Coordinates of C-alpha atoms in Angstrom, one line a residue:
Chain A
X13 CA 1.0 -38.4 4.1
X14 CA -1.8 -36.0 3.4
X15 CA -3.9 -35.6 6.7
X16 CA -7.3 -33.8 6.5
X17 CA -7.9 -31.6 9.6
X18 CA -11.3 -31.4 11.1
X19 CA -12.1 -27.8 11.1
X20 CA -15.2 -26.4 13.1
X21 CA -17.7 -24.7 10.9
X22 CA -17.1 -21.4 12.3
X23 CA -13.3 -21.7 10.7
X24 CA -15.0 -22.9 7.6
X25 CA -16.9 -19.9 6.9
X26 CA -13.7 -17.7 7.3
X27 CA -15.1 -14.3 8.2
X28 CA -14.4 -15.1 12.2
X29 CA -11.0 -16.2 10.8
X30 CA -10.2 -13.3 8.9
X31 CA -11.1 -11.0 11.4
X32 CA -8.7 -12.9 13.9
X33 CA -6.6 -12.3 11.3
X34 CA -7.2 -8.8 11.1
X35 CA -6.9 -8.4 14.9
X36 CA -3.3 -9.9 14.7
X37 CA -1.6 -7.0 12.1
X38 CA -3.5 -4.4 13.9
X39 CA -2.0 -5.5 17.8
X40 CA 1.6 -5.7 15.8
X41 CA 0.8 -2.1 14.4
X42 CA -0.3 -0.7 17.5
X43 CA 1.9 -2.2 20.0
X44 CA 4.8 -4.3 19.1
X45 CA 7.9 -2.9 19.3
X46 CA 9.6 -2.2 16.2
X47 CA 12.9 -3.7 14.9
X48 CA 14.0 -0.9 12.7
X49 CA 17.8 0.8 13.5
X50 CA 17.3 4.6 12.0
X51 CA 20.9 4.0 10.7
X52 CA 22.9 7.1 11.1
X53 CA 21.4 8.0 14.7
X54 CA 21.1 4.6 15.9
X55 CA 23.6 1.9 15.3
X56 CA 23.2 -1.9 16.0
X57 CA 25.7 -3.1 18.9
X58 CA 28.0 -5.3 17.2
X59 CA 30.9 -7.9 19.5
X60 CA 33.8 -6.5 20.9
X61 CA 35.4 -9.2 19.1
X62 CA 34.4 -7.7 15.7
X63 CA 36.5 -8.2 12.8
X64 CA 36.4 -4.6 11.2
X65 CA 38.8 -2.0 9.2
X66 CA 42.0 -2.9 10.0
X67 CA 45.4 -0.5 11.5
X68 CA 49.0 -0.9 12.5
X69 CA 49.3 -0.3 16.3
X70 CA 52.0 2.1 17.1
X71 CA 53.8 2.9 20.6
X72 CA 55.2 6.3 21.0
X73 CA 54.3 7.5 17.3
X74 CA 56.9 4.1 15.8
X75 CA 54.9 1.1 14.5
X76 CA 54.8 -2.1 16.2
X77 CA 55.4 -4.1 12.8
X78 CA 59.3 -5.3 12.1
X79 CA 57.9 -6.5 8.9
X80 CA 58.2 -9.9 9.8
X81 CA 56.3 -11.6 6.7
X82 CA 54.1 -13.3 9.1
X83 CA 51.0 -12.2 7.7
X84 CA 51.6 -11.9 3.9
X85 CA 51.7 -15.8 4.7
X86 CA 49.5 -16.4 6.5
X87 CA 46.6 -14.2 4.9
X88 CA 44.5 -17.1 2.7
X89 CA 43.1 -13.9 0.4
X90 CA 47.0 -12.3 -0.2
X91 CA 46.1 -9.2 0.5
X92 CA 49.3 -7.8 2.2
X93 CA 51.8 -6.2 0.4
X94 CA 54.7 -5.7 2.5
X95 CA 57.9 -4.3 1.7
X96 CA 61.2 -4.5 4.4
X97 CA 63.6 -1.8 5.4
X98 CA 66.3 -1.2 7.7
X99 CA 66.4 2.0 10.1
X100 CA 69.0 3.9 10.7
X101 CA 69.5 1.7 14.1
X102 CA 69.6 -1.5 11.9
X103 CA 65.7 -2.4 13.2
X104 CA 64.0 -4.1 10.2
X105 CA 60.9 -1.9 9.5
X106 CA 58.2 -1.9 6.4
X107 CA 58.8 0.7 3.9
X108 CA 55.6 -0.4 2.2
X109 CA 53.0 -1.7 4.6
X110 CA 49.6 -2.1 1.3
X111 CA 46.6 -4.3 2.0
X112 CA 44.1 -4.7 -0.6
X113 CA 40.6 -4.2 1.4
X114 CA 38.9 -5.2 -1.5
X115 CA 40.8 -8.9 -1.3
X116 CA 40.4 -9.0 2.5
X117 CA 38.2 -11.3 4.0
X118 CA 38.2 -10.1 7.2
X119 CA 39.2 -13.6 8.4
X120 CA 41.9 -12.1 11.6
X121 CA 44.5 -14.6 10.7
X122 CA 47.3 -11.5 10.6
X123 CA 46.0 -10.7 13.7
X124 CA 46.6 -14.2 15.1
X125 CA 50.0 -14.6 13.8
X126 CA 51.5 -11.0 14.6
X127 CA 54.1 -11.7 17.2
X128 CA 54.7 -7.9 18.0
X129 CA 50.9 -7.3 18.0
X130 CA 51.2 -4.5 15.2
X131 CA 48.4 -5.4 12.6
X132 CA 45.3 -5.2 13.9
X133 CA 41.3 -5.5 13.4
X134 CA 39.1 -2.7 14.6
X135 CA 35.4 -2.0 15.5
X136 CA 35.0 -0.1 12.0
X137 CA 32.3 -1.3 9.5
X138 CA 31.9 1.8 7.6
X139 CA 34.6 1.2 4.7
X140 CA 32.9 2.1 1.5
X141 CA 34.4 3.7 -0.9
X142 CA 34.2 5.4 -4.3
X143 CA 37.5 4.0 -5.9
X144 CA 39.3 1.1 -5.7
X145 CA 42.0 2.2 -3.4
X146 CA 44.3 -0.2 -1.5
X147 CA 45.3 1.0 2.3
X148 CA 48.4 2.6 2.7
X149 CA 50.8 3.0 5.2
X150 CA 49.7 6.1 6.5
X151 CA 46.6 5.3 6.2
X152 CA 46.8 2.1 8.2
X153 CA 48.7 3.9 10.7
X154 CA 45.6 5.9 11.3
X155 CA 44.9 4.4 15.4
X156 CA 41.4 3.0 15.0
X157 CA 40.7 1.1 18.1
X158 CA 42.3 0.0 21.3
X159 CA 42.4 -3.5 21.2
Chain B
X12 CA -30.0 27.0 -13.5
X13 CA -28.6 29.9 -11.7
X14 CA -25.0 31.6 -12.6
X15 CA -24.2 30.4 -8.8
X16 CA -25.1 27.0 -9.3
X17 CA -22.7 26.2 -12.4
X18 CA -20.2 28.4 -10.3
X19 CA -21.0 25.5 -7.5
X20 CA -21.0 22.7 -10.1
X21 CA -17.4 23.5 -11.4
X22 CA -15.8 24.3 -8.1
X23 CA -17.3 20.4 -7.4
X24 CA -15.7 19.2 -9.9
X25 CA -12.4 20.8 -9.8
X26 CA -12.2 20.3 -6.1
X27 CA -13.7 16.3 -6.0
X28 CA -10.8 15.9 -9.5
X29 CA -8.1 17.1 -7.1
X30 CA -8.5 15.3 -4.4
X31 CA -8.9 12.1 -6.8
X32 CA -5.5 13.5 -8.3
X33 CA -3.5 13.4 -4.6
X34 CA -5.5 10.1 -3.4
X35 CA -2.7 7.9 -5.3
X36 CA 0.4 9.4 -4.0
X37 CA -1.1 9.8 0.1
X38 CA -2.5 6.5 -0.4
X39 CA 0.9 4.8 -1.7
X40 CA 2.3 6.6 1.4
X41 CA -0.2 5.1 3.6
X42 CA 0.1 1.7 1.9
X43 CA 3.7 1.8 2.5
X44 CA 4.0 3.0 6.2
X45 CA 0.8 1.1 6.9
X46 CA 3.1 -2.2 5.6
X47 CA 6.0 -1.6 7.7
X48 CA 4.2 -0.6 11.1
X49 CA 2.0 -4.3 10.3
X50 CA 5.2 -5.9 9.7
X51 CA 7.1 -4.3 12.8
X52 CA 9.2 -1.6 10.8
X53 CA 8.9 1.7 10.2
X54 CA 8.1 2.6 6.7
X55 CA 9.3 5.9 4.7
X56 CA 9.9 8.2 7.6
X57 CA 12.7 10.5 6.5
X58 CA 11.3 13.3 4.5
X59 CA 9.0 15.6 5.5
X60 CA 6.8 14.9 9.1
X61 CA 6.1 11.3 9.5
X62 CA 7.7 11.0 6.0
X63 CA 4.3 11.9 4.5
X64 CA 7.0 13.9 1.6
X65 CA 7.6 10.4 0.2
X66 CA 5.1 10.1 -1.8
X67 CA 6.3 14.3 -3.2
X68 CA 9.6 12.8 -3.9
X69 CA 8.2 9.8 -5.5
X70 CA 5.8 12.1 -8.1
X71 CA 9.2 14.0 -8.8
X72 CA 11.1 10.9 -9.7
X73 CA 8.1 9.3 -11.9
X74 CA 7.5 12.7 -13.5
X75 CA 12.0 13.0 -14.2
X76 CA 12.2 9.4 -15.3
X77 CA 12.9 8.8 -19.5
X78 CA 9.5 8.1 -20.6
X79 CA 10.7 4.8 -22.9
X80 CA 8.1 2.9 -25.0
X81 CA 9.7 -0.4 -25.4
X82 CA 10.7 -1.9 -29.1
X83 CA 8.5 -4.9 -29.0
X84 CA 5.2 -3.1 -27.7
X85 CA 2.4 -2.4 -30.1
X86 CA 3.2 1.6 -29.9
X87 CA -0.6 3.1 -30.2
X88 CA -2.8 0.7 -27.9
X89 CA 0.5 1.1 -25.4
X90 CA 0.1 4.7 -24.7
X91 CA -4.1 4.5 -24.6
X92 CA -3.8 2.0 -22.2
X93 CA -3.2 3.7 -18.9
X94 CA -5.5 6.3 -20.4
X95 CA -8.7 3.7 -21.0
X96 CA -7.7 2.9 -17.4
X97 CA -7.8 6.2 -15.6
X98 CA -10.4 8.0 -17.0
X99 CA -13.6 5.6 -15.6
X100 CA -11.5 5.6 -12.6
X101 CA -11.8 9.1 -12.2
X102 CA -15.8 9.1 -13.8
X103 CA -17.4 6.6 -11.5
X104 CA -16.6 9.0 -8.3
X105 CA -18.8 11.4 -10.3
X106 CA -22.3 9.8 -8.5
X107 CA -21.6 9.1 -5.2
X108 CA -23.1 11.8 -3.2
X109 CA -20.5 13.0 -0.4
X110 CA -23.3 15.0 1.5
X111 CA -27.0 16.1 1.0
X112 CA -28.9 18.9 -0.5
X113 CA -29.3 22.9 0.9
X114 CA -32.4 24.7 -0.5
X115 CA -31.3 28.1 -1.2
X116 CA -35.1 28.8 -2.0
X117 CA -36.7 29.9 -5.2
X118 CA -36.2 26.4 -6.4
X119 CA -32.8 26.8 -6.0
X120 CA -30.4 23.8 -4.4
X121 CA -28.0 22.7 -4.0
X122 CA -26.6 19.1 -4.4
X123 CA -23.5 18.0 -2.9
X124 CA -22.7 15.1 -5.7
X125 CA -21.8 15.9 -9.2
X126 CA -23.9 13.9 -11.1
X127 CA -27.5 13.1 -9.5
X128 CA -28.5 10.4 -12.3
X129 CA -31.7 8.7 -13.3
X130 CA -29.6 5.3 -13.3
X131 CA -27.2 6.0 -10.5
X132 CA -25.9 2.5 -9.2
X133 CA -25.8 1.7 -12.7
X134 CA -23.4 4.1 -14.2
X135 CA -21.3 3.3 -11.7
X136 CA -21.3 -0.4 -12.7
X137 CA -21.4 0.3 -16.2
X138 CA -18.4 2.5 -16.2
X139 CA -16.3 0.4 -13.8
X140 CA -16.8 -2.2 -16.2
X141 CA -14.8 0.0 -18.9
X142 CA -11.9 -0.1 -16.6
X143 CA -11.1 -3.8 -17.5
X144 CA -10.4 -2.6 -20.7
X145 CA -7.9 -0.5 -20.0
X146 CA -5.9 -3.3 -18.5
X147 CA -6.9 -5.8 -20.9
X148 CA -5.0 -3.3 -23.7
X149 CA -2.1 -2.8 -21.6
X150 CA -1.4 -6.5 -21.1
X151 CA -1.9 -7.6 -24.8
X152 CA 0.1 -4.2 -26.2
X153 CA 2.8 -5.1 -24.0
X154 CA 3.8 -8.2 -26.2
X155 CA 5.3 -9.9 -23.2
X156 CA 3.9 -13.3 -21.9
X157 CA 3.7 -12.1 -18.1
X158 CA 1.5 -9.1 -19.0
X159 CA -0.4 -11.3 -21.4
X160 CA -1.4 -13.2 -18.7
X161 CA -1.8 -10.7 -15.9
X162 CA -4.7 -9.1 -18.4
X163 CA -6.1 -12.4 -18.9
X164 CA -6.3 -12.9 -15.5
X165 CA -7.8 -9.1 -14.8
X166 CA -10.1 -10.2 -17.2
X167 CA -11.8 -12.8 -15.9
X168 CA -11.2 -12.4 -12.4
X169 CA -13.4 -8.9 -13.4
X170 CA -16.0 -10.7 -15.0
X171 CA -16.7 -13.6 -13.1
X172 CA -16.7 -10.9 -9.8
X173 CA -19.0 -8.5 -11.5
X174 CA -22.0 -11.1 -11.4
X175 CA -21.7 -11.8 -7.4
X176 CA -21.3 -8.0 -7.4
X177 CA -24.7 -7.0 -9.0
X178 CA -26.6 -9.5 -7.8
X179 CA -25.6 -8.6 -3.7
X180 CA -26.4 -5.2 -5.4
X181 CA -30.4 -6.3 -6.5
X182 CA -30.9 -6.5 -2.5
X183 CA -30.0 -3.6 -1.6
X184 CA -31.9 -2.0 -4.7
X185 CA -34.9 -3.9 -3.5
X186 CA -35.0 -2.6 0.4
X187 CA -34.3 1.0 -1.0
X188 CA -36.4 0.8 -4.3
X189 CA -34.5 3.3 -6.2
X190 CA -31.2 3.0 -7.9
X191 CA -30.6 6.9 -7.7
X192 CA -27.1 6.9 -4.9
X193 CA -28.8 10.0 -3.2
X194 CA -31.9 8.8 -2.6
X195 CA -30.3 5.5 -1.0
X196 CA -28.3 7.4 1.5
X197 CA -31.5 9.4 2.7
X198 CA -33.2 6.6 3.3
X199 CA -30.4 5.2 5.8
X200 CA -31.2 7.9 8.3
X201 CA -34.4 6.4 9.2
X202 CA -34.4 4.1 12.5
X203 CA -34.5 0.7 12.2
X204 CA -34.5 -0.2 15.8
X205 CA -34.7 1.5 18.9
X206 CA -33.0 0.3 21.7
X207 CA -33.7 2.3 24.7
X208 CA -31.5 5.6 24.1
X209 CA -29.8 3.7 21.5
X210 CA -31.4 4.0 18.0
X211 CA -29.9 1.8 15.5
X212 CA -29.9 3.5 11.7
X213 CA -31.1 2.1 8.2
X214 CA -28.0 1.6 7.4
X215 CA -27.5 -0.9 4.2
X216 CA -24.8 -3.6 6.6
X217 CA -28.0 -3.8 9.3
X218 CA -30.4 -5.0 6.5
X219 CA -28.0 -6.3 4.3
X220 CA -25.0 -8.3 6.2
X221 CA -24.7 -11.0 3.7
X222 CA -24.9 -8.5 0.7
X223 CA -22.1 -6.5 2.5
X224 CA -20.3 -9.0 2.7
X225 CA -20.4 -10.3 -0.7
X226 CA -20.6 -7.0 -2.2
X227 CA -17.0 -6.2 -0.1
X228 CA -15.3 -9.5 -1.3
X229 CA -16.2 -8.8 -5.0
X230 CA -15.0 -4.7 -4.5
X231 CA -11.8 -6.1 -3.5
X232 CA -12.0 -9.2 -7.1
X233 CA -12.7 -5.6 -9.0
X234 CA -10.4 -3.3 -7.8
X235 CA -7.2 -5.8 -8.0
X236 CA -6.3 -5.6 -4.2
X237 CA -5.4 -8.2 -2.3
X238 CA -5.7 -10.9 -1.4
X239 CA -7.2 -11.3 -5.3
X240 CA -4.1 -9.2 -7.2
X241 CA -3.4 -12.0 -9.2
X242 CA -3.5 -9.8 -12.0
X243 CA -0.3 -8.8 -10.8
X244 CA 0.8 -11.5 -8.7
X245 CA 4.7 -10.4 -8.6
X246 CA 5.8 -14.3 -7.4
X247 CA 4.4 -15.6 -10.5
X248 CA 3.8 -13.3 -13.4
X249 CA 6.4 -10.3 -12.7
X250 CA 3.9 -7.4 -11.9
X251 CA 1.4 -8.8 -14.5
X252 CA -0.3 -6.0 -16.8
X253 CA 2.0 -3.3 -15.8
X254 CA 4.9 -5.4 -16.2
X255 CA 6.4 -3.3 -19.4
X256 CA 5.5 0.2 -18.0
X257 CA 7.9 2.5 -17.0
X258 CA 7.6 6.5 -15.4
X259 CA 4.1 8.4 -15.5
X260 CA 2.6 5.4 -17.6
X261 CA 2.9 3.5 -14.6
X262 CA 2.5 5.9 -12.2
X263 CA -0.9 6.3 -14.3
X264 CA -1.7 2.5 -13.8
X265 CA -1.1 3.0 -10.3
X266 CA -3.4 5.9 -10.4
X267 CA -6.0 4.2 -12.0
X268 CA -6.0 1.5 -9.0
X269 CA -6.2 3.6 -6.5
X270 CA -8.7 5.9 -7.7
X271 CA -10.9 2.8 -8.1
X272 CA -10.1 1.7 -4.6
X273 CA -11.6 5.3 -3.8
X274 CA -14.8 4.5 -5.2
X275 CA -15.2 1.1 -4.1
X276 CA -15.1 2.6 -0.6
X277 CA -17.6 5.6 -1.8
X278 CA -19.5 2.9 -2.5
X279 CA -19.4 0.8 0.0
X280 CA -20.0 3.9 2.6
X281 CA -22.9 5.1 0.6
X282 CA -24.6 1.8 0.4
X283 CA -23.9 0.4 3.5
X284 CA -22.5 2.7 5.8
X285 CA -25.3 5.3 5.5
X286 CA -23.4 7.3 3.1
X287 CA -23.5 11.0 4.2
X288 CA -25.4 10.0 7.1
X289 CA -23.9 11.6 10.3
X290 CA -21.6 9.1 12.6
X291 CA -22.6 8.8 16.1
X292 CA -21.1 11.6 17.8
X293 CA -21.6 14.3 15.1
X294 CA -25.5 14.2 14.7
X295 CA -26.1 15.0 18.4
X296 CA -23.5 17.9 18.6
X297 CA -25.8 18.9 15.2
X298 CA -28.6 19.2 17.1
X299 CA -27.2 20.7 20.6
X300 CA -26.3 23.4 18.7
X301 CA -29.6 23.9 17.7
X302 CA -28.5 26.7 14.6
X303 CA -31.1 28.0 12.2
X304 CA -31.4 29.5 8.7
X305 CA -28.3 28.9 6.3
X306 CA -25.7 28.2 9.2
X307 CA -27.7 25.5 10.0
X308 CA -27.6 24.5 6.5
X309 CA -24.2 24.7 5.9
X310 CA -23.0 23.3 9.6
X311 CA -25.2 20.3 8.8
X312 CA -23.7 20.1 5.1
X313 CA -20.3 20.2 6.7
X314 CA -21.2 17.5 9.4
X315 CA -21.9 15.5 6.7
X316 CA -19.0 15.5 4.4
X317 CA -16.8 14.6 7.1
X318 CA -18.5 11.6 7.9
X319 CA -18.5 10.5 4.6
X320 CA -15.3 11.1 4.7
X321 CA -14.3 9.3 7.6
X322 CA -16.5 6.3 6.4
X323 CA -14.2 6.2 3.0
X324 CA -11.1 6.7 4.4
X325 CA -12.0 4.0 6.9
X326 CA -12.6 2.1 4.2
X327 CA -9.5 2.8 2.3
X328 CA -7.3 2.2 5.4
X329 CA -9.6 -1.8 5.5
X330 CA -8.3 -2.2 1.6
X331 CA -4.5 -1.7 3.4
X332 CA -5.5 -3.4 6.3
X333 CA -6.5 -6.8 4.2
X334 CA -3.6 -6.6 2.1
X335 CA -0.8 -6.7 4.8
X336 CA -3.0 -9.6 6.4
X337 CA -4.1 -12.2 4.0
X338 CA -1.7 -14.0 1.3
X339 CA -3.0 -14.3 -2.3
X340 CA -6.0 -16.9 -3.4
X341 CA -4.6 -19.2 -5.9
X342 CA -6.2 -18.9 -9.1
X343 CA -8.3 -22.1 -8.6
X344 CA -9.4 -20.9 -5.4
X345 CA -10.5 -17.6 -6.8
X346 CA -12.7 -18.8 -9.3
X347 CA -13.9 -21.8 -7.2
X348 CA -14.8 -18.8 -4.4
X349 CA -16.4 -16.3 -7.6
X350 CA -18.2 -19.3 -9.0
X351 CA -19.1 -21.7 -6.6
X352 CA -19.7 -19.5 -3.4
X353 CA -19.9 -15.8 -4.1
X354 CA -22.8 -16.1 -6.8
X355 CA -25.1 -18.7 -4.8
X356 CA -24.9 -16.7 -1.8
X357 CA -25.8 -13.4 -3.5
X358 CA -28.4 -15.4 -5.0
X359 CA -29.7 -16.7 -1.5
X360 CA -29.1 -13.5 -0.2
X361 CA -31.3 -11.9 -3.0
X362 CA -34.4 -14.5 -2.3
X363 CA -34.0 -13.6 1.3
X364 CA -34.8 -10.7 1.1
X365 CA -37.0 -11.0 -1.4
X366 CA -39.2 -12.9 1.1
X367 CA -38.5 -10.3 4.0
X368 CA -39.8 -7.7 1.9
X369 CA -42.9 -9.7 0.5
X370 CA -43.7 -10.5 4.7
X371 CA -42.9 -6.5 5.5
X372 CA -40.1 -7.5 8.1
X373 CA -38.0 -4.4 6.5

């Protein structure tokens, strides 16, 4: 329902209310603070529990990873590529180890299901890029966090 | 007239045309850092100190960009448009004196306004009034429905202010008795009150607060600022009139805005602020100093331009200020405020003083 407010004729006229008004931007101009973050020098604090770029955690300069398939399944944007090898010690390793950043949707399910705690999600949000490349091995075994 | 005084008269010009030149790009910066500091960010900050570069940058990009006239436009009236739009921007500065007079002696002097005219206030007007036209062209060249009606808008939004306008105008004529812009702004250096130490000046605002007022509300109607930009209200029409332009042609539009924001505060300073009257501080130093002969002249000549200036670019920095602070007048509204209360109160205003004046109260 439509309900007319009573206004005083002082607010009627407007010019008191406009400079009120005015008053207003000029104290958020002066003396609020300001929620701009200059982006390369400052950086807004995001969770530990961030979901960023992700990497294969590696002990001793060997990946974690026994190529397991756990999270090719489990990953609900297919993302993973993996392909299974043996070393020369019969351990089952990934020859090919490809996710598709561009598919990922950052959701942590690999993550959850790794049982050797190999694939991981880091702290990184910087991740653009110029081409449409998918992560490598190597490049995944880049150690990007310490989680 | 003497070889020096043409010398004078040209260096005016040139000078008063460049600063009218750089007023768009350092006021688009000020617009722009002026938003984001209301708005708690921080505006354009990067390039150059306090980012004041921007606005470089942003003439470099305009100036770079493909100058493309679109199929559908109406080629010739497309091109004159932003021209019809700047020049009276830049010609209506031409009267408004920026500070007085120094009599070099042998019937020599020299005026510190480019064009001391018979009619004054009126050319102003007059030529202001050409400016409509400019936009009026772009928006029906354009061939596009939203710049159709931002023009149609402009154009009577322009019209119905322009009444309110002159008539809060007739007031101040009548306290002053002369329409001559120089001859206004002398006559706000005499006292009007004295209070103890304090003497309060001639100034238009003391005799005039409802004119001011009105006069003010209808600069803003004319010059398309908010919170009346419906012309090119971006929520509903696109950008309105300048809707089709692209590169300089806009940049030109821009121009043309801001120039005429420029002399809506000229104006406003010189009829109501006292024009090149010296601001509080300033006259006394003036005469501490106690100089004579033609250091005196020029000392007092440069006292004076800088409060004239300070007075505009208070002014321009109240344009800003209004538009980060009050939303956009519905159209209704608009012409129910032009109509209904702008033109009876200039009307009132003008019978007021009308009877002041008749009783000898000012």
């Amino acid at each position: 329902m439509l309900v007319k407010q009573k206004k005083s004729i002082l607010s009627e006229l407007y010019v008191l209310e406009i400079f009120k008004g005015l008053c207003i931007t000029m104290k958020n101009m002066l003396f609020a603070k300001k929620v701009t973050i200059q982006y390369p020098e400052e950086r807004r604090k995001y969770s530990e529990r961030f979901r960023g770029q992700h990497y294969i955690k590696a002990t001793n300069g060997v990946e974690n990873c026994t190529a397991c398939m756990l999270c090719p399944t489990v990953c609900p944007a297919e993302c993973i590529h993996i392909e299974a090898g043996e070393r020369p010690d019969k351990e089952k390793y990934p020859v090919k180890f490809e996710i598709d950043a561009l598919r990922c949707c950052f959701c942590g399910m690999c993550e959850e299901a790794c049982p050797k705690d190999a694939i991981k999600l880091s702290n990184i949000y910087e991740m653009s890029m110029t081409r449409r490349e998918v992560w490598d091995k190597d490049f995944l075994l880049e150690q990007r966090g310490n989680k | 007239m003497s070889l020096f005084q043409i010398i004078f008269m040209i260096g005016q010009i040139l000078i008063l045309t460049l600063i009218l030149i750089h007023n768009a790009p350092i006021m688009a910066w000020v617009e722009r850092r002026g938003a984001a500091l209301m708005q708690n960010r921080l505006g354009p900050n990067r390039i150059g100190p306090l980012g004041l570069f921007q606005s470089a940058a942003d003439g470099i990009k305009f100036i770079f960009k493909e100058d493309q006239i679109p199929g559908h436009v109406s080629k010739f009236y497309y091109v004159l448009a932003p021209l019809v739009s700047l020049v009276p921007s830049f010609l209506t500065f031409a009267v408004i004196p920026y500070g007085s007079q120094i009599d070099l002696g042998g019937g020599q002097i020299l005026k510190f306004q480019i064009a001391d005219l018979n009619v004054g206030i009126l050319f102003t007007l007059a030529i202001a009034s050409l400016g409509v036209y400019g936009i009026i062209m772009s928006g029906w060249a354009s061939n596009s429905k939203y710049a159709m009606m931002g023009s149609l808008r402009s154009s009577s939004q322009m019209i119905s202010y322009e009444l309110s306008m002159g008539l809060s105008l007739v007031g101040i004529l009548m306290v002053f008795s002369s329409v001559k812009l120089g001859d206004i702004a002398a006559a706000q250096g005499q006292t009007l009150l004295q209070l103890g130490p304090i003497a309060l000046p001639k100034w238009g605002i003391f005799i005039q607060p409802l004119g001011f007022l009105i006069f003010m509300t209808s600069v803003f109607a004319e010059t398309n600022r908010l919170p009346f930009d419906l012309p090119e209200g971006e929520s509903e029409i696109v950008a309105g009139y300048h809707l089709e332009y692209g590169s300089m042609k806009f940049a030109i539009l821009q121009m043309a805005e801001y120039n005429n924001m420029l002399t809506g505060s000229g104006l406003l300073a010189t009829l109501y602020f006292g024009g090149w009257q010296m601001l509080f501080p300033l006259g006394q130093i003036y005469s501490h100093l106690a100089l004579s002969g033609m250091t005196a002249d020029w000392v007092r000549v440069a006292f004076e331009i800088g409060s004239f200036t300070v007075k505009v670019l208070f002014f321009m920095w109240f344009f800003v200020w209004v538009r980060w602070t009050l939303p956009r007048f519905r159209y209704d509204q608009l012409m129910d405020l032009g109509w209904k209360v702008m033109l009876p109160l200039s009307l009132v205003n003008l019978f007021i003083t009308a009877v002041m004046i008749s009783y000898g109260v000012i």
